[in-house]
Short mmCIF file of C-alpha atoms in Angstrom, two decimals:
data_model
loop_
_atom_site.label_atom_id
_atom_site.label_comp_id
_atom_site.label_asym_id
_atom_site.label_seq_id
_atom_site.Cartn_x
_atom_site.Cartn_y
_atom_site.Cartn_z
CA UNK A 1 -6.59 -15.75 23.18
CA UNK A 2 -4.15 -15.01 25.98
CA UNK A 3 -2.43 -11.68 25.90
CA UNK A 4 0.96 -10.61 27.20
CA UNK A 5 1.38 -11.46 30.87
CA UNK A 6 3.85 -10.00 33.35
CA UNK A 7 4.85 -10.95 36.86
CA UNK A 8 4.87 -9.83 39.54
CA UNK A 9 2.21 -7.15 39.16
CA UNK A 10 3.75 -5.21 42.04
CA UNK A 11 7.20 -5.33 43.57
CA UNK A 12 8.50 -3.38 46.54
CA UNK A 13 12.22 -3.68 47.18
CA UNK A 14 14.85 -2.00 49.27
CA UNK A 15 17.49 0.18 47.68
CA UNK A 16 20.52 -1.88 46.72
CA UNK A 17 18.66 -5.16 46.19
CA UNK A 18 18.37 -6.94 42.82
CA UNK A 19 15.00 -7.57 41.16
CA UNK A 20 13.81 -9.76 38.30
CA UNK A 21 10.75 -8.95 36.24
CA UNK A 22 9.18 -11.52 33.95
CA UNK A 23 7.31 -11.26 30.66
CA UNK A 24 5.37 -13.96 28.82
CA UNK A 25 4.62 -12.78 25.27
CA UNK A 26 1.65 -13.76 23.12
CA UNK A 27 2.21 -17.27 21.83
CA UNK A 28 4.00 -17.26 18.48
CA UNK A 29 5.20 -13.66 18.71
CA UNK A 30 8.89 -13.52 17.87
CA UNK A 31 9.52 -9.87 18.77
CA UNK A 32 9.49 -8.68 22.39
CA UNK A 33 10.03 -5.20 23.84
CA UNK A 34 10.58 -3.70 27.28
CA UNK A 35 9.51 -0.14 28.10
CA UNK A 36 9.49 1.90 31.29
CA UNK A 37 6.74 4.30 32.29
CA UNK A 38 7.41 6.92 34.94
CA UNK A 39 5.70 10.18 35.82
CA UNK A 40 8.52 12.41 34.76
CA UNK A 41 9.68 10.54 31.65
CA UNK A 42 6.57 9.10 30.03
CA UNK A 43 6.96 5.83 28.12
CA UNK A 44 10.61 5.01 27.35
CA UNK A 45 11.98 2.19 25.23
CA UNK A 46 14.49 -0.07 27.00
CA UNK A 47 15.32 -3.09 24.79
CA UNK A 48 14.06 -5.09 21.81
CA UNK A 49 14.39 -8.83 21.17
CA UNK A 50 13.93 -10.64 17.88
CA UNK A 51 13.92 -14.28 18.85
CA UNK A 52 16.61 -14.65 21.50
CA UNK A 53 18.79 -11.86 20.10
CA UNK A 54 18.69 -8.23 21.21
CA UNK A 55 19.48 -6.05 18.18
CA UNK A 56 18.61 -2.87 20.06
CA UNK A 57 19.61 -2.31 23.69
CA UNK A 58 19.96 1.43 23.29
CA UNK A 59 17.36 2.32 25.92
CA UNK A 60 18.90 0.50 28.89
CA UNK A 61 19.70 3.35 31.32
CA UNK A 62 22.82 1.85 32.88
CA UNK A 63 24.82 -1.35 33.17
CA UNK A 64 22.70 -2.24 36.22
CA UNK A 65 19.95 -3.16 33.76
CA UNK A 66 20.08 -6.35 31.72
CA UNK A 67 17.57 -8.57 29.95
CA UNK A 68 17.52 -11.98 28.43
CA UNK A 69 15.15 -14.09 26.43
CA UNK A 70 15.34 -17.84 26.21
CA UNK A 71 13.58 -20.26 23.90
CA UNK A 72 12.23 -17.36 21.89
CA UNK A 73 9.50 -16.86 24.46
CA UNK A 74 9.78 -15.72 28.09
CA UNK A 75 11.96 -12.71 28.87
CA UNK A 76 13.43 -11.51 32.16
CA UNK A 77 14.49 -7.94 32.92
CA UNK A 78 16.99 -7.75 35.78
CA UNK A 79 17.86 -4.61 37.71
CA UNK A 80 20.89 -4.91 39.99
CA UNK A 81 21.56 -2.71 43.00
CA UNK A 82 18.23 -0.92 42.63
CA UNK A 83 18.04 2.83 43.15
CA UNK A 84 15.03 4.99 44.01
CA UNK A 85 15.02 6.45 40.50
CA UNK A 86 14.33 2.94 39.17
CA UNK A 87 10.82 3.17 40.63
CA UNK A 88 8.43 3.00 37.66
CA UNK A 89 6.04 0.72 35.83
CA UNK A 90 7.91 -1.72 33.60
CA UNK A 91 5.91 -2.71 30.53
CA UNK A 92 6.50 -5.56 28.13
CA UNK A 93 5.08 -5.75 24.60
CA UNK A 94 5.18 -8.42 21.93
CA UNK A 95 4.74 -8.35 18.17
CA UNK A 96 4.33 -11.09 15.57
CA UNK A 97 7.72 -10.11 14.15
CA UNK A 98 6.86 -10.96 10.56
CA UNK A 99 7.99 -8.93 7.56
CA UNK A 100 4.90 -6.75 7.56
CA UNK A 101 3.94 -6.73 11.24
CA UNK A 102 4.52 -3.60 13.27
CA UNK A 103 1.79 -3.89 15.92
CA UNK A 104 2.97 -4.10 19.53
CA UNK A 105 0.66 -5.48 22.22
CA UNK A 106 1.35 -4.56 25.81
CA UNK A 107 1.06 -6.47 29.05
CA UNK A 108 -0.36 -4.98 32.27
CA UNK A 109 3.06 -3.99 33.59
CA UNK A 110 5.02 -4.50 36.81
CA UNK A 111 4.94 -1.60 39.24
CA UNK A 112 8.36 -1.40 40.91
CA UNK A 113 8.81 0.65 44.06
CA UNK A 114 12.30 1.07 45.50
CA UNK A 115 12.31 2.24 49.10
CA UNK B 1 17.18 12.45 17.95
CA UNK B 2 13.72 11.07 17.37
CA UNK B 3 11.00 12.99 19.10
CA UNK B 4 7.19 12.95 19.21
CA UNK B 5 5.23 15.92 20.53
CA UNK B 6 1.61 15.45 21.60
CA UNK B 7 -1.08 18.04 22.31
CA UNK B 8 -3.11 18.78 24.31
CA UNK B 9 -1.95 17.24 27.58
CA UNK B 10 -5.52 17.31 28.93
CA UNK B 11 -8.83 17.43 27.10
CA UNK B 12 -12.32 17.65 28.55
CA UNK B 13 -15.39 17.19 26.35
CA UNK B 14 -19.10 16.66 26.81
CA UNK B 15 -20.52 13.26 26.00
CA UNK B 16 -21.44 13.14 22.33
CA UNK B 17 -18.89 15.74 21.28
CA UNK B 18 -15.79 15.00 19.21
CA UNK B 19 -12.24 14.89 20.54
CA UNK B 20 -9.07 15.53 18.55
CA UNK B 21 -5.50 14.81 19.68
CA UNK B 22 -2.53 15.89 17.59
CA UNK B 23 1.05 14.66 17.33
CA UNK B 24 4.12 15.77 15.41
CA UNK B 25 7.23 13.70 14.79
CA UNK B 26 10.77 14.69 13.97
CA UNK B 27 12.18 11.75 11.99
CA UNK B 28 11.02 11.91 8.37
CA UNK B 29 11.87 8.21 8.02
CA UNK B 30 9.06 7.29 10.45
CA UNK B 31 6.66 4.93 8.72
CA UNK B 32 4.29 3.52 11.36
CA UNK B 33 2.07 5.49 13.74
CA UNK B 34 0.01 3.66 16.39
CA UNK B 35 -2.36 5.11 18.99
CA UNK B 36 -2.80 3.58 22.42
CA UNK B 37 -5.45 3.97 25.10
CA UNK B 38 -4.37 3.46 28.69
CA UNK B 39 -6.80 3.09 31.57
CA UNK B 40 -5.74 3.45 35.17
CA UNK B 41 -3.67 0.52 36.38
CA UNK B 42 -3.58 -1.18 32.97
CA UNK B 43 -1.12 -1.48 30.11
CA UNK B 44 -1.54 0.55 26.91
CA UNK B 45 -4.12 -0.90 24.50
CA UNK B 46 -3.59 -0.53 20.75
CA UNK B 47 -6.73 1.12 19.33
CA UNK B 48 -5.76 2.13 15.80
CA UNK B 49 -2.66 2.57 13.68
CA UNK B 50 -1.66 3.99 10.32
CA UNK B 51 1.26 3.44 7.96
CA UNK B 52 3.06 6.08 5.98
CA UNK B 53 1.54 5.02 2.65
CA UNK B 54 -1.98 5.83 3.89
CA UNK B 55 -3.50 9.26 4.60
CA UNK B 56 -6.51 8.26 6.69
CA UNK B 57 -7.89 5.22 8.45
CA UNK B 58 -11.23 4.77 10.19
CA UNK B 59 -12.60 2.23 12.64
CA UNK B 60 -16.13 2.97 13.82
CA UNK B 61 -15.94 6.12 15.99
CA UNK B 62 -12.16 6.41 15.75
CA UNK B 63 -10.15 7.80 12.86
CA UNK B 64 -6.50 8.70 12.34
CA UNK B 65 -5.11 11.08 9.73
CA UNK B 66 -1.50 11.43 8.61
CA UNK B 67 0.18 14.36 6.88
CA UNK B 68 3.66 13.18 5.89
CA UNK B 69 4.70 16.53 4.46
CA UNK B 70 3.97 18.34 7.70
CA UNK B 71 5.05 15.34 9.80
CA UNK B 72 1.95 15.27 11.90
CA UNK B 73 -0.87 12.84 12.62
CA UNK B 74 -4.10 13.13 14.56
CA UNK B 75 -6.61 10.96 16.39
CA UNK B 76 -10.29 11.81 16.02
CA UNK B 77 -12.94 10.32 18.30
CA UNK B 78 -16.54 11.09 17.39
CA UNK B 79 -19.68 10.73 19.55
CA UNK B 80 -17.56 10.42 22.69
CA UNK B 81 -18.80 8.30 25.57
CA UNK B 82 -17.78 8.28 29.26
CA UNK B 83 -15.93 4.97 28.68
CA UNK B 84 -13.62 6.82 26.24
CA UNK B 85 -12.12 8.59 29.28
CA UNK B 86 -8.48 7.48 29.55
CA UNK B 87 -4.94 8.59 28.68
CA UNK B 88 -4.17 8.38 24.97
CA UNK B 89 -0.65 8.04 23.59
CA UNK B 90 0.59 8.48 20.05
CA UNK B 91 3.82 6.87 18.89
CA UNK B 92 6.07 6.62 15.86
CA UNK B 93 8.67 4.18 14.66
CA UNK B 94 11.03 3.92 11.73
CA UNK B 95 11.53 0.19 11.99
CA UNK B 96 10.08 -2.88 13.59
CA UNK B 97 11.79 -1.81 16.77
CA UNK B 98 11.33 0.85 19.35
CA UNK B 99 8.28 3.03 19.56
CA UNK B 100 8.85 6.69 20.38
CA UNK B 101 5.87 7.88 22.42
CA UNK B 102 4.24 11.25 22.83
CA UNK B 103 3.70 12.59 26.33
CA UNK B 104 0.06 11.48 26.53
CA UNK B 105 -3.34 13.19 26.58
CA UNK B 106 -5.72 12.72 29.48
CA UNK B 107 -9.21 12.69 27.96
CA UNK B 108 -12.20 13.24 30.21
CA UNK B 109 -15.70 12.75 28.79
CA UNK B 110 -18.36 14.30 30.99
CA UNK B 111 -21.82 12.74 30.98
#
């Protein structure tokens, strides 16, 4: 079946502009996660959704970062007033979200370059 | 805070040899330990995982072992093939929430 999809695959933006990154989870998966992968920091957790609620936002680096999920499906990660240090690959993962399901399946990522 | 250490950072083996990657975790409450394979330009792919109530799990040429007392877990790949070349990440979690990742191991399998 279809896996996690993310768009765009690549995004180049100028410093100070806002960007929106989209994630479509695997159909039926109630849990959704955003991570960031950069050369210096490895894979870092950003935020976790269960349904439309975000019980853990502890990884968002600053108040310029926000995320929402509507209809228990698609999620959007928004970065306002982008900075060069925001350049990274942004990865989304989804999980069935059931009582005994821990597995997270990743999308291909969005490579963000801030110039 | 929670931390996962992964070694080695790079590993080069001859085709057919075995490869072993080791991770240690800091949070004794961690109860789920997945391993991911990431190829260039792609997202991480879940290849095997283990839960804290199990000591070993095997799937064809891949096995994972867990030592809860020592707080470490390892990935073993036998009969390596060139297509096993990739970056491998271990991770740990204490809940159905965030994964804490190791720093990654770049595995190179030489034909």
